[in-house]
mmCIF file of C-alpha atoms in Angstrom:
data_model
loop_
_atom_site.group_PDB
_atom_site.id
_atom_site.type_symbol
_atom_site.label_atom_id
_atom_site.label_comp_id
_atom_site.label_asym_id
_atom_site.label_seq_id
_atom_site.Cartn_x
_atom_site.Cartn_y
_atom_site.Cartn_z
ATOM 1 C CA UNK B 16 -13.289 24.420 19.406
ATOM 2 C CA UNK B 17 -10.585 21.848 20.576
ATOM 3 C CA UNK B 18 -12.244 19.447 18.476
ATOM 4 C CA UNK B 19 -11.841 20.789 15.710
ATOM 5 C CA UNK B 20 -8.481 22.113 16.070
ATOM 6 C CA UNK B 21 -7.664 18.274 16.614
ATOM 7 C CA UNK B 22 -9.522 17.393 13.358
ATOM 8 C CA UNK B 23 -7.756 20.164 11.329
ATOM 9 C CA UNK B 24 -4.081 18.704 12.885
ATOM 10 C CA UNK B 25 -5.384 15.398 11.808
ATOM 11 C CA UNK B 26 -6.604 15.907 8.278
ATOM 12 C CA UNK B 27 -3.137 18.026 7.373
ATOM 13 C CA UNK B 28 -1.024 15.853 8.910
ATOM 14 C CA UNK B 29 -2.564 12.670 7.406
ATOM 15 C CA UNK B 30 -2.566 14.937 3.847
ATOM 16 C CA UNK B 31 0.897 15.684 4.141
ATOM 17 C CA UNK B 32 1.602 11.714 4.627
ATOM 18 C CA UNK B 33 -0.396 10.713 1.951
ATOM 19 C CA UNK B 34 1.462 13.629 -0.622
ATOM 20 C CA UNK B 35 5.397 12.273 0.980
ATOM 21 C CA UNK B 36 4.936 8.603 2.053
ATOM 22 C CA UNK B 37 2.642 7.168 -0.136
ATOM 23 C CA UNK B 38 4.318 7.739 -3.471
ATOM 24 C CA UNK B 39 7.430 6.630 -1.816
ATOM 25 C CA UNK B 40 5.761 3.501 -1.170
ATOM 26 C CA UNK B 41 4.090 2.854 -4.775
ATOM 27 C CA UNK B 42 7.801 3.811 -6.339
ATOM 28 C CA UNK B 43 9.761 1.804 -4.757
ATOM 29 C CA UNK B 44 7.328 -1.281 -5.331
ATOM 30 C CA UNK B 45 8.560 -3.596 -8.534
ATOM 31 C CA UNK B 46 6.229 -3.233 -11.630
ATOM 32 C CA UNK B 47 5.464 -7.056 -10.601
ATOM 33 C CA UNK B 48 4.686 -6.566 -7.175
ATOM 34 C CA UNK B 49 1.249 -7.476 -7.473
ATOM 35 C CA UNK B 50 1.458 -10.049 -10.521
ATOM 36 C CA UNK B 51 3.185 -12.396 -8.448
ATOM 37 C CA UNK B 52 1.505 -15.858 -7.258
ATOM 38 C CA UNK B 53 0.172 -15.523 -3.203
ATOM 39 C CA UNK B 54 3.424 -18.121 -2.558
ATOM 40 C CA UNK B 55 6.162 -15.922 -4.220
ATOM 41 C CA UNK B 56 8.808 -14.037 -2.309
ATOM 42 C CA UNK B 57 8.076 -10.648 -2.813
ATOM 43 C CA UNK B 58 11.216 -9.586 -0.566
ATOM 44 C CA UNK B 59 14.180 -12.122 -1.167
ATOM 45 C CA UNK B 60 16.294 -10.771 2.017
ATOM 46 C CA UNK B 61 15.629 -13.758 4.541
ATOM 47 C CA UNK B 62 18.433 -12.533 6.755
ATOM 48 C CA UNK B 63 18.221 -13.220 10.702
ATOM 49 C CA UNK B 64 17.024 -9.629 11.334
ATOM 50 C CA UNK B 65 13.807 -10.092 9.190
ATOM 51 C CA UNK B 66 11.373 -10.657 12.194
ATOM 52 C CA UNK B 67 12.110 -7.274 13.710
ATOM 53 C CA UNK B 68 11.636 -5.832 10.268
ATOM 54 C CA UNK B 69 8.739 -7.796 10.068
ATOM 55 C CA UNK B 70 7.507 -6.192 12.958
ATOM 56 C CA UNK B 71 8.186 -2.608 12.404
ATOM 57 C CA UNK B 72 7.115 -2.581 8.746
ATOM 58 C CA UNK B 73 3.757 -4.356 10.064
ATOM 59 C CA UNK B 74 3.492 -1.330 12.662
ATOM 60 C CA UNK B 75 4.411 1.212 9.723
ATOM 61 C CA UNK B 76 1.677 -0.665 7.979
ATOM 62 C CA UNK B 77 -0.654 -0.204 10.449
ATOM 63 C CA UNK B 78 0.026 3.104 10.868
ATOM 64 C CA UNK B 79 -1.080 3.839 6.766
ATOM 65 C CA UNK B 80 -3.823 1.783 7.422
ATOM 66 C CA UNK B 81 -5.381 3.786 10.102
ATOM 67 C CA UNK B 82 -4.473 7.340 8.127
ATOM 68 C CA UNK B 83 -6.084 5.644 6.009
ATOM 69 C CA UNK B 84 -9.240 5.256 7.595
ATOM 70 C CA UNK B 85 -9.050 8.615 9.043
ATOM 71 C CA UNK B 86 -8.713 9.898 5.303
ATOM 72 C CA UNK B 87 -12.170 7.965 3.839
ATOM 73 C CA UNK B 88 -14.305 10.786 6.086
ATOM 74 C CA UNK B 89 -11.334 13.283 5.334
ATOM 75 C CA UNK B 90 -9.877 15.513 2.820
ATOM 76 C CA UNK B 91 -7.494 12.642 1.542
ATOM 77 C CA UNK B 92 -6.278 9.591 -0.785
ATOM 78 C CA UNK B 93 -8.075 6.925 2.006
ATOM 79 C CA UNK B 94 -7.960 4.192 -0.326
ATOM 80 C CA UNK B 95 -4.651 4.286 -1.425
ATOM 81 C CA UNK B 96 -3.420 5.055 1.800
ATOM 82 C CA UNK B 97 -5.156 1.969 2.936
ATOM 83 C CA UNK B 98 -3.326 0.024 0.108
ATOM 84 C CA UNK B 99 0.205 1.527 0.917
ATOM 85 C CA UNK B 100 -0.660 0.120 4.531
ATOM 86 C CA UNK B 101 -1.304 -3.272 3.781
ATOM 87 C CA UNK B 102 1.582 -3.680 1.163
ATOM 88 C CA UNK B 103 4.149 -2.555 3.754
ATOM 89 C CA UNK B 104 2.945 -4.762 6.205
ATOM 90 C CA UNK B 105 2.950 -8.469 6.956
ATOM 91 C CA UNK B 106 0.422 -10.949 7.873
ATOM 92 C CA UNK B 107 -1.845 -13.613 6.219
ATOM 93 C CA UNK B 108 -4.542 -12.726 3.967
ATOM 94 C CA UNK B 109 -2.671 -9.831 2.564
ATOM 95 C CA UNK B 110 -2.395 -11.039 -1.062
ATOM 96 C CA UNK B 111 -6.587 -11.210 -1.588
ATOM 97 C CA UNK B 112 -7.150 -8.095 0.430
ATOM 98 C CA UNK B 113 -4.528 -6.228 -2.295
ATOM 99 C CA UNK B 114 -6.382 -7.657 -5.155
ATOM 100 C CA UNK B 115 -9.515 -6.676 -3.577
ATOM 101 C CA UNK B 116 -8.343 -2.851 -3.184
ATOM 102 C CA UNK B 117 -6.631 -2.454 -6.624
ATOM 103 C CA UNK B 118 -9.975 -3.959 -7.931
ATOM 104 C CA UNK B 119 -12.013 -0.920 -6.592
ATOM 105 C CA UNK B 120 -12.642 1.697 -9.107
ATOM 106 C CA UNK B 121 -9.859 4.398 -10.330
ATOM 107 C CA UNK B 122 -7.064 2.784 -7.850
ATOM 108 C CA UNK B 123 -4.881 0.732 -10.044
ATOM 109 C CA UNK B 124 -4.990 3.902 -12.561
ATOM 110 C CA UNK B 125 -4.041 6.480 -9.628
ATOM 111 C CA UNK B 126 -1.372 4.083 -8.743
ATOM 112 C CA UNK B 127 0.033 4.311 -11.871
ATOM 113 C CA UNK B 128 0.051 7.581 -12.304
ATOM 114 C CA UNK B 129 1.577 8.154 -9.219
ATOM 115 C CA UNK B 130 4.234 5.702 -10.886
ATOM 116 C CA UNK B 131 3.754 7.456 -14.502
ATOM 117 C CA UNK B 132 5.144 11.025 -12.588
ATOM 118 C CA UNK B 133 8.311 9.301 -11.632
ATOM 119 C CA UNK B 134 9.305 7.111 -14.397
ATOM 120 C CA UNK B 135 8.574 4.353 -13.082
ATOM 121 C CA UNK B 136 6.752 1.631 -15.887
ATOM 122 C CA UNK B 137 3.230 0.510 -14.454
ATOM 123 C CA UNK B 138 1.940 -2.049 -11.955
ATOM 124 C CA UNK B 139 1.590 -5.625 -13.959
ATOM 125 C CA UNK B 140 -0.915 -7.344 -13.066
ATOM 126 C CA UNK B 141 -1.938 -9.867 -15.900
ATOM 127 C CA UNK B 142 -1.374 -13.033 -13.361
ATOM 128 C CA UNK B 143 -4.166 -12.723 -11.348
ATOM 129 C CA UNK B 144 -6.281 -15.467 -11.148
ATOM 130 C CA UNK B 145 -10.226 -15.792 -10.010
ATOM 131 C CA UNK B 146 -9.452 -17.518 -6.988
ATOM 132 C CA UNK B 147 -8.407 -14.092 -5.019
ATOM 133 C CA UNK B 148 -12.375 -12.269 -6.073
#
């Protein structure tokens, strides 16, 4: 009974994330966030304070990530969540693992959709190249 009192918390908190954070995430995100080359600043602000905001995006990140997770055997956006996680964070690798996501099926279209309801344009992505398959 605990168990699935615990699993019912989970899956409504992780839905109510993925309804609030996530399309705070994909609107605030430039229409050429993911058209940009792998070396490109995609956040110009180099001030002192950026390796503590490093950090704590990374953790934020992390945090989507594993909603994320939770939400692929959940009622939930997994996927996107997923995305969301590893745009907000930092590390290397993240450029190919973004094209990889926004390659799967229907998640470049529910992104901009998500963007569409705000009136926000849509996600460019006409840069890509082969190298990031």
């Amino acid at each position: 009974m605990q168990i699935a009192v615990i699993l019912t918390t989970l899956s409504l908190g992780s839905i109510l994330l993925g309804v609030i954070l996530l399309p705070i995430v994909v609107v605030r995100l430039p229409e050429d966030y993911f058209a940009r080359a792998p070396g490109e600043s995609r956040w110009p602000d180099w001030s002192p304070g950026r390796k503590v905001r490093a950090f704590v995006r990374s953790v934020l990140g992390l945090g989507f990530v594993a909603v994320g997770v939770a939400l692929l055997f959940l009622p939930g956006q997994g996927v996107l969540m997923i995305l969301a996680g590893v745009v907000v964070a930092e590390f290397p690798g993240k450029y190919r693992i973004e094209r990889w996501i926004l390659r799967q099926s229907a998640v470049l279209s529910a992104l901009n959709a998500i963007r569409r309801r705000f009136g926000k344009a849509p996600f460019r992505i006409e840069t890509w190249t082969e190298d990031c398959a």
